Short mmCIF file of C-alpha atoms in Angstrom, two decimals:
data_model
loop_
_atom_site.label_atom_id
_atom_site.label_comp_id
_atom_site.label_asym_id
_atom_site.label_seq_id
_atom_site.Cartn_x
_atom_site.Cartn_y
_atom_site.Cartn_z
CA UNK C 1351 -11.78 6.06 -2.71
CA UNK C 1352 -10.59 3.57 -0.34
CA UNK C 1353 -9.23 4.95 2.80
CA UNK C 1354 -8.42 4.41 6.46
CA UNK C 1355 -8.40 6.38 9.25
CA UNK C 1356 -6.87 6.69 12.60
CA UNK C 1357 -7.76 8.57 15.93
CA UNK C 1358 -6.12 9.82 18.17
CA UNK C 1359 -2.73 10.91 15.67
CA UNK C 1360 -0.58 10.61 19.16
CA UNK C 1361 -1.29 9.32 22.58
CA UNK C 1362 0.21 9.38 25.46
CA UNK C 1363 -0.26 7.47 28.84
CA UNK C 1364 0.83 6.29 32.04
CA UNK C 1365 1.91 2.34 32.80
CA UNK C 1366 -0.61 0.69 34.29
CA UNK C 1367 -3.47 2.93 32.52
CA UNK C 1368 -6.26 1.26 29.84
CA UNK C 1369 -6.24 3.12 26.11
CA UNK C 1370 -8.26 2.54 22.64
CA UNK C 1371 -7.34 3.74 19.83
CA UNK C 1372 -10.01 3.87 17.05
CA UNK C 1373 -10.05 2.92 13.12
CA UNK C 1374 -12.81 4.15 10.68
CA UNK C 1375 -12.19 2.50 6.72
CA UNK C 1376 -14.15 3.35 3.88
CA UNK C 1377 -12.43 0.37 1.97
CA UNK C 1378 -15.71 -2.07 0.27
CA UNK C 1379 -16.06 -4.60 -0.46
CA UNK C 1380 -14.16 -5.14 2.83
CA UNK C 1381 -11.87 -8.32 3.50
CA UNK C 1382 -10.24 -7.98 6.34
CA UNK C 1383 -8.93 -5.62 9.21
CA UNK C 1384 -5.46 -6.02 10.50
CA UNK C 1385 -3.90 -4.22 13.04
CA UNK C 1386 0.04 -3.92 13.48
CA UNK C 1387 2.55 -2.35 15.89
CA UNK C 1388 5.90 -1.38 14.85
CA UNK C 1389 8.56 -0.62 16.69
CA UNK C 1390 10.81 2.07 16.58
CA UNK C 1391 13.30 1.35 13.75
CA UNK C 1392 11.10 -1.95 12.82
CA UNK C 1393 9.04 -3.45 10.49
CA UNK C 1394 5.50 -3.29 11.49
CA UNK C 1395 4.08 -6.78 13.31
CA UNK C 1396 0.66 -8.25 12.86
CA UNK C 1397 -1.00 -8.18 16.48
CA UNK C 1398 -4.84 -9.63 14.81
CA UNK C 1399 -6.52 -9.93 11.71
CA UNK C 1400 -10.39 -10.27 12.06
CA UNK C 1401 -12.52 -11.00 8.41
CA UNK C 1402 -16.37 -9.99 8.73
CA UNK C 1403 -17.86 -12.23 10.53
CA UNK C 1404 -15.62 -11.21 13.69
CA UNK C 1405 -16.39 -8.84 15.97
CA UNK C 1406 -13.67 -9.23 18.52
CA UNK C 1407 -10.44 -10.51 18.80
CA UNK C 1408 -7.82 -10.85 21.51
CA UNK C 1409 -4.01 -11.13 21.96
CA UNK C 1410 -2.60 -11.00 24.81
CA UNK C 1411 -3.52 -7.53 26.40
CA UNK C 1412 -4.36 -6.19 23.16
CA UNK C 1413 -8.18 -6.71 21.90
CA UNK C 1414 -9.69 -5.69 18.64
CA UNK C 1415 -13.00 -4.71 17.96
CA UNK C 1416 -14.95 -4.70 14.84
CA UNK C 1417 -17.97 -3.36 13.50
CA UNK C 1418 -18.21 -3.65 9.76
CA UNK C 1419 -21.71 -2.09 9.70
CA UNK C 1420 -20.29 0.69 10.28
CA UNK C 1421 -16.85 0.07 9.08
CA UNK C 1422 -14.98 0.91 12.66
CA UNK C 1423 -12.58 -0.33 14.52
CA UNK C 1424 -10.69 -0.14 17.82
CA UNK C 1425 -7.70 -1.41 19.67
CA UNK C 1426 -7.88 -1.67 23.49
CA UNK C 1427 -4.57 -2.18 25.39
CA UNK C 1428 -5.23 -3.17 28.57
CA UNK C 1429 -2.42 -2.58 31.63
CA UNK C 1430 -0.02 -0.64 29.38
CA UNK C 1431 3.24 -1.74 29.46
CA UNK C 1432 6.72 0.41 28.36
CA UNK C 1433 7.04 -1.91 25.57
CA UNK C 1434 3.63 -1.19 24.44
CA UNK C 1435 5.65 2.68 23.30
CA UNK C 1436 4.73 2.22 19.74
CA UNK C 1437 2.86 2.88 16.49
CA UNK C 1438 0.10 0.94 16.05
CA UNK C 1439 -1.49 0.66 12.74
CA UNK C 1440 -4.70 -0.30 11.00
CA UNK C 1441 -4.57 -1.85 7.79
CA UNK C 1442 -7.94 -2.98 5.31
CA UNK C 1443 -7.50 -5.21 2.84
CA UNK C 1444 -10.52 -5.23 0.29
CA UNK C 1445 -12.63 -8.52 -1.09
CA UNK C 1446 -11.74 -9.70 -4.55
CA UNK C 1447 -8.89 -9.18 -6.93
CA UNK C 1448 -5.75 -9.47 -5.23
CA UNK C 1449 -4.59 -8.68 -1.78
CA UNK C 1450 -3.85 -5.24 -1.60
CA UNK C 1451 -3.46 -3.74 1.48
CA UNK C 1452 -4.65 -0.16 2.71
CA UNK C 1453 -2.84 1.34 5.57
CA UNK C 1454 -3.91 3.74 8.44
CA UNK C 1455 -1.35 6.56 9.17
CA UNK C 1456 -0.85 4.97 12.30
CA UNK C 1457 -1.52 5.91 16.30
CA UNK C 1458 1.78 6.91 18.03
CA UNK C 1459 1.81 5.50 21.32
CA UNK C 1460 4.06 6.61 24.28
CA UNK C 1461 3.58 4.64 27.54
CA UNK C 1462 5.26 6.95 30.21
CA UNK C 1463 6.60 5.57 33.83
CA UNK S 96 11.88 -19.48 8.56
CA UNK S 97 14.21 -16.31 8.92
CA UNK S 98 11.32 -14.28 7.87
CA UNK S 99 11.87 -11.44 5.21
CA UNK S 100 14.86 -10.52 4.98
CA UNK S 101 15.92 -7.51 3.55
CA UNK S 102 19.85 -5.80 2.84
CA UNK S 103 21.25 -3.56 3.60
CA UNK S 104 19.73 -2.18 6.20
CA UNK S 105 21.35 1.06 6.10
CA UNK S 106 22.48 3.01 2.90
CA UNK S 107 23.98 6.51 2.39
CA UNK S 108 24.04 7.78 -0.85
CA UNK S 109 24.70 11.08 -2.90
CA UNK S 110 22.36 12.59 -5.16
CA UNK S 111 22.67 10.65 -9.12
CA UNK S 112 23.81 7.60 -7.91
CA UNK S 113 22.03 4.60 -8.63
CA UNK S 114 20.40 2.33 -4.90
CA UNK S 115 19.75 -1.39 -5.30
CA UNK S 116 17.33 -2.40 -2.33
CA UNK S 117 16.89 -5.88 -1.87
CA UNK S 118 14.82 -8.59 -0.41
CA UNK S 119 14.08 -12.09 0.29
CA UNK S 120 10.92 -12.94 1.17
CA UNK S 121 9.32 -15.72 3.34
CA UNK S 122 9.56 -19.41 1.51
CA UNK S 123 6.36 -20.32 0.15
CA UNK S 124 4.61 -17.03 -0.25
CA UNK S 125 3.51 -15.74 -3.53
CA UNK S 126 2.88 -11.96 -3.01
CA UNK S 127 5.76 -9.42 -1.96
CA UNK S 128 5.02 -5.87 -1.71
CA UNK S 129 7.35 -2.67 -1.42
CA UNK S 130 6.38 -0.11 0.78
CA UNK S 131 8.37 3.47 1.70
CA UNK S 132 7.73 4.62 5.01
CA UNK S 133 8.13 8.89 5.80
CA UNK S 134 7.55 10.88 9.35
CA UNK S 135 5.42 12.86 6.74
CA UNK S 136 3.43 10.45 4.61
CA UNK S 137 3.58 7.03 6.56
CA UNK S 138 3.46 3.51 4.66
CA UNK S 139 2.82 4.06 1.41
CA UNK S 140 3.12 1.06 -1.61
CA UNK S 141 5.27 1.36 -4.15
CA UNK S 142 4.23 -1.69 -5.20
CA UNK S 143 3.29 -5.52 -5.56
CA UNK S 144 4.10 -8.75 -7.38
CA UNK S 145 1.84 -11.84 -7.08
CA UNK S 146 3.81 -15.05 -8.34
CA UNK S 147 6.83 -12.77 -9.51
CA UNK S 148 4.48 -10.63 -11.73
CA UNK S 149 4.15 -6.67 -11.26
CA UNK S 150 0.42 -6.78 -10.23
CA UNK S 151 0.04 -2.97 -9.26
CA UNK S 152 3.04 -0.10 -9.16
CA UNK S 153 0.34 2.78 -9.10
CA UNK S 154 2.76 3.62 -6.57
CA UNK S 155 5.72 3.92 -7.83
CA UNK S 156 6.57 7.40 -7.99
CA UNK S 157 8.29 8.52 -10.87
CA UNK S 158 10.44 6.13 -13.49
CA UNK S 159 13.92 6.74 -11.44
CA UNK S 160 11.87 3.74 -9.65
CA UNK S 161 12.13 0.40 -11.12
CA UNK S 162 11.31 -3.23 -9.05
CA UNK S 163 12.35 -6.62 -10.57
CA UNK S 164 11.27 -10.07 -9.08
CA UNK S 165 13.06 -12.65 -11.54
CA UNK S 166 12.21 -15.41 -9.29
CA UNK S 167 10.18 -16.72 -5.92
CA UNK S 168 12.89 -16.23 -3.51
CA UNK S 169 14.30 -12.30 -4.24
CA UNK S 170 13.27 -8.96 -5.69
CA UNK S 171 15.14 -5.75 -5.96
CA UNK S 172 13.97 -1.84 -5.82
CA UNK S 173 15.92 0.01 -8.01
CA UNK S 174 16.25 4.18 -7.57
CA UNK S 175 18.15 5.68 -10.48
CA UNK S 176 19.08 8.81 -10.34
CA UNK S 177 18.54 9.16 -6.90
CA UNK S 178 17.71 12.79 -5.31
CA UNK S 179 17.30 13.51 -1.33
CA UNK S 180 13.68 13.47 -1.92
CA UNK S 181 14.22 9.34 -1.82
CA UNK S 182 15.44 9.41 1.66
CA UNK S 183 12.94 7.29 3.75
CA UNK S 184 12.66 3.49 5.07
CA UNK S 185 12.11 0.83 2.62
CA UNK S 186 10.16 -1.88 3.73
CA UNK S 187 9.85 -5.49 2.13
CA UNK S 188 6.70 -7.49 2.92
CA UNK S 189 5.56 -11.11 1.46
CA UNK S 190 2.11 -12.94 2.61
CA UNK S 191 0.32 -15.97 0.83
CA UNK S 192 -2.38 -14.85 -1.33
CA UNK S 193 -5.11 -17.55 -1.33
CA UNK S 194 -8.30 -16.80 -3.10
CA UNK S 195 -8.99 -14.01 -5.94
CA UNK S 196 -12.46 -13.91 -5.22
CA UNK S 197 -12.20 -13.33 -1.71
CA UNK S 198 -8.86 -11.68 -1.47
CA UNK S 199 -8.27 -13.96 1.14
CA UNK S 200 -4.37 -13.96 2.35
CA UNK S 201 -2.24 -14.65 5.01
CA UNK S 202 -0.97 -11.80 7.15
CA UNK S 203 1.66 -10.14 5.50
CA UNK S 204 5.32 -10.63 7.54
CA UNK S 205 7.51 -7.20 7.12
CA UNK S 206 11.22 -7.29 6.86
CA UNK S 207 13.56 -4.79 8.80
CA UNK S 208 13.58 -1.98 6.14
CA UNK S 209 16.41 -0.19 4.52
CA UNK S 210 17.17 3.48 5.62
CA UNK S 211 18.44 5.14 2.59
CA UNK S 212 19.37 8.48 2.76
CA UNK S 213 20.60 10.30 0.23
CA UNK S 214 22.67 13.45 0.78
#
């Protein structure tokens, strides 16, 4: 069965402090590896997408890693910011057929002053 | 581009009476999914259309759930009877699909979700 899951369920830091949150999918043939935040009261926003042949990708203060070997992943936010107070979600999409998408339950992140 | 727009954004409802959700999604993309997003079960799909055909509603939980897409630019979710049970954020997502044997796509854009509650 296709599945993905997230570590740590909750987190909760200081501003200024480093975190990574982790992703472990089961989803094959994989496609891709998304992660999103969303908001409170928001749709969910695309921070990267990285396909197989990328290991690492940055944005900003967020970076994701990627090891499809064995089929992890990880989010590192680096300074944490107020605004980074969010839930941050992994999502798998798998190769061939059409583009479904397999969601995480999501990382709940609260960046405390 | 707007993005995906979805309305209304908030809807109060008691139990037996029929919800319309609607959406719009992003010009020029071919795949639109429904998702229904709980404290208790997170995102789940309800499900997807590729080029305004039904592709997958495995999710779909019961037949009180019904989703039309007559045409590129709008799709409904449809809850009839509706029961408290429903209450949750419904979210409206389009990306460009652009190879079958890959499952290549673009990232998928969410609207701003409907909060339906029913009471």
């Amino acid at each position: 069965k296709n599945q993905v899951e997230q570590s740590p369920q909750s987190l909760i830091i200081l501003e200024g402090k480093n975190c990574t949150l982790q992703c472990n999918y089961t989803v094959s043939p994989f496609s891709n590896l998304r992660w999103y935040k969303q908001d409170t009261g928001r749709g969910p926003v695309s921070l990267t997408i990285m396909t197989f042949s990328e290991n690492t990708k940055s944005n900003g203060r967020y970076t994701a890693t990627l090891d499809a070997d064995t089929k992890q992943s990880s989010l590192h936010i680096t300074a944490s910011q107020l605004s980074d107070s969010a839930s941050y979600i992994c999502v798998v999409s798998a190769r061939g057929g059409y583009n479904k998408l397999i969601f995480g339950a999501g990382t709940r992140l609260a960046v405390h002053p | 581009d707007a993005g995906v727009i979805q309305s209304p954004r908030h809807e109060v409802t008691e139990m037996g009476q029929e919800v319309t959700l609607r959406c719009k999604p992003i010009s020029g993309h071919n795949s639109l999914f429904w998702y229904r997003q709980t404290m208790m079960r997170g995102l789940e799909l309800l499900i997807y259309f590729n080029n305004n055909v039904p592709i997958d509603d495995s999710g779909m939980p019961e037949d009180r759930f019904s989703a039309k897409m007559p045409n590129a630019s709008f799709s409904t979710l449809k809850i009839q009877p509706s029961e408290p049970r429903d209450s949750a954020v419904y979210f409206c997502a389009s990306s460009l699909f652009l190879e079958y044997s890959t499952g290549a796509s673009t990232e998928a854009f969410f609207g701003q979700g409907t909060r339906l509650t029913v009471v």
